[in-house]
Amino acid sequence: MKAGLGELNRAPYLRVGLFNAALLAWLAVGNSYARIAFSFVAFGVLAAFIPLLARAVKAQVAVIKSRRP
């Protein structure tokens, strides 16, 4: 379990902070182009979870396979 969770915990404060900053900036800015840019930043942070999940599964499967007799 630790191998998979280790992969999911890559830069958690950066990802949460960047998402929250993009959300707050989106709410504060009135310019539509800036809102689109902040939407892409927030979407990018959320989309970064998919490769992290794939890496976590790969790491956990490797640990499980190494424990088999």
PDB file of C-alpha atoms in Angstrom:
ATOM      1  CA  MET A   1       0.000   0.000   0.000  1.00  0.00           C
ATOM      2  CA  LYS A   2       2.822   2.397   0.787  1.00  0.00           C
ATOM      3  CA  ALA A   3       4.305   2.225  -2.696  1.00  0.00           C
ATOM      4  CA  GLY A   4       1.069   3.273  -4.353  1.00  0.00           C
ATOM      5  CA  LEU A   5       0.331   5.973  -1.811  1.00  0.00           C
ATOM      6  CA  GLY A   6       3.848   7.311  -2.174  1.00  0.00           C
ATOM      7  CA  GLU A   7       3.202   7.962  -5.840  1.00  0.00           C
ATOM      8  CA  LEU A   8      -0.135   9.642  -5.151  1.00  0.00           C
ATOM      9  CA  ASN A   9       1.476  11.912  -2.573  1.00  0.00           C
ATOM     10  CA  ARG A  10       3.804  13.623  -5.044  1.00  0.00           C
ATOM     11  CA  ALA A  11       3.684  17.389  -4.402  1.00  0.00           C
ATOM     12  CA  PRO A  12       0.270  17.370  -2.718  1.00  0.00           C
ATOM     13  CA  TYR A  13       0.601  20.877  -1.275  1.00  0.00           C
ATOM     14  CA  LEU A  14       1.645  22.274  -4.645  1.00  0.00           C
ATOM     15  CA  ARG A  15      -1.317  20.683  -6.409  1.00  0.00           C
ATOM     16  CA  VAL A  16      -3.863  21.791  -3.799  1.00  0.00           C
ATOM     17  CA  GLY A  17      -2.373  25.265  -3.520  1.00  0.00           C
ATOM     18  CA  LEU A  18      -2.239  25.749  -7.284  1.00  0.00           C
ATOM     19  CA  PHE A  19      -5.836  24.611  -7.695  1.00  0.00           C
ATOM     20  CA  ASN A  20      -7.059  26.892  -4.922  1.00  0.00           C
ATOM     21  CA  ALA A  21      -5.076  29.834  -6.280  1.00  0.00           C
ATOM     22  CA  ALA A  22      -6.498  29.284  -9.769  1.00  0.00           C
ATOM     23  CA  LEU A  23     -10.016  29.075  -8.359  1.00  0.00           C
ATOM     24  CA  LEU A  24      -9.631  32.250  -6.303  1.00  0.00           C
ATOM     25  CA  ALA A  25      -8.067  34.093  -9.221  1.00  0.00           C
ATOM     26  CA  TRP A  26     -10.897  32.910 -11.484  1.00  0.00           C
ATOM     27  CA  LEU A  27     -13.427  34.308  -9.034  1.00  0.00           C
ATOM     28  CA  ALA A  28     -11.579  37.609  -8.591  1.00  0.00           C
ATOM     29  CA  VAL A  29     -10.801  38.410 -12.240  1.00  0.00           C
ATOM     30  CA  GLY A  30     -13.395  39.920 -14.518  1.00  0.00           C
ATOM     31  CA  ASN A  31     -11.491  39.405 -17.768  1.00  0.00           C
ATOM     32  CA  SER A  32     -12.839  36.453 -19.745  1.00  0.00           C
ATOM     33  CA  TYR A  33      -9.432  35.543 -21.226  1.00  0.00           C
ATOM     34  CA  ALA A  34      -7.911  35.377 -17.768  1.00  0.00           C
ATOM     35  CA  ARG A  35     -10.781  33.193 -16.602  1.00  0.00           C
ATOM     36  CA  ILE A  36     -10.120  30.812 -19.472  1.00  0.00           C
ATOM     37  CA  ALA A  37      -6.420  30.681 -18.541  1.00  0.00           C
ATOM     38  CA  PHE A  38      -7.203  30.003 -14.880  1.00  0.00           C
ATOM     39  CA  SER A  39      -9.697  27.331 -15.927  1.00  0.00           C
ATOM     40  CA  PHE A  40      -6.945  25.592 -17.880  1.00  0.00           C
ATOM     41  CA  VAL A  41      -4.622  25.781 -14.867  1.00  0.00           C
ATOM     42  CA  ALA A  42      -7.258  24.240 -12.597  1.00  0.00           C
ATOM     43  CA  PHE A  43      -8.068  21.565 -15.186  1.00  0.00           C
ATOM     44  CA  GLY A  44      -4.364  20.788 -15.575  1.00  0.00           C
ATOM     45  CA  VAL A  45      -3.998  20.270 -11.851  1.00  0.00           C
ATOM     46  CA  LEU A  46      -6.974  17.904 -11.837  1.00  0.00           C
ATOM     47  CA  ALA A  47      -5.744  16.095 -14.946  1.00  0.00           C
ATOM     48  CA  ALA A  48      -2.351  15.542 -13.289  1.00  0.00           C
ATOM     49  CA  PHE A  49      -4.057  12.983 -11.070  1.00  0.00           C
ATOM     50  CA  ILE A  50      -4.452  10.529 -13.962  1.00  0.00           C
ATOM     51  CA  PRO A  51      -0.715   9.907 -14.569  1.00  0.00           C
ATOM     52  CA  LEU A  52      -0.142   9.824 -10.818  1.00  0.00           C
ATOM     53  CA  LEU A  53      -2.827   7.159 -10.507  1.00  0.00           C
ATOM     54  CA  ALA A  54      -1.221   5.105 -13.278  1.00  0.00           C
ATOM     55  CA  ARG A  55       2.171   5.353 -11.558  1.00  0.00           C
ATOM     56  CA  ALA A  56       0.621   4.344  -8.231  1.00  0.00           C
ATOM     57  CA  VAL A  57      -1.013   1.271  -9.749  1.00  0.00           C
ATOM     58  CA  LYS A  58       2.225   0.299 -11.468  1.00  0.00           C
ATOM     59  CA  ALA A  59       4.236   0.682  -8.250  1.00  0.00           C
ATOM     60  CA  GLN A  60       1.725  -1.273  -6.196  1.00  0.00           C
ATOM     61  CA  VAL A  61       1.523  -4.097  -8.742  1.00  0.00           C
ATOM     62  CA  ALA A  62       5.318  -4.342  -8.705  1.00  0.00           C
ATOM     63  CA  VAL A  63       5.294  -4.692  -4.928  1.00  0.00           C
ATOM     64  CA  ILE A  64       2.591  -7.341  -5.035  1.00  0.00           C
ATOM     65  CA  LYS A  65       4.429  -9.304  -7.730  1.00  0.00           C
ATOM     66  CA  SER A  66       7.699  -9.177  -5.787  1.00  0.00           C
ATOM     67  CA  ARG A  67       6.022 -10.725  -2.723  1.00  0.00           C
ATOM     68  CA  ARG A  68       4.708 -13.757  -4.625  1.00  0.00           C
ATOM     69  CA  PRO A  69       6.639 -16.991  -4.071  1.00  0.00           C
TER      70      PRO A  69
END
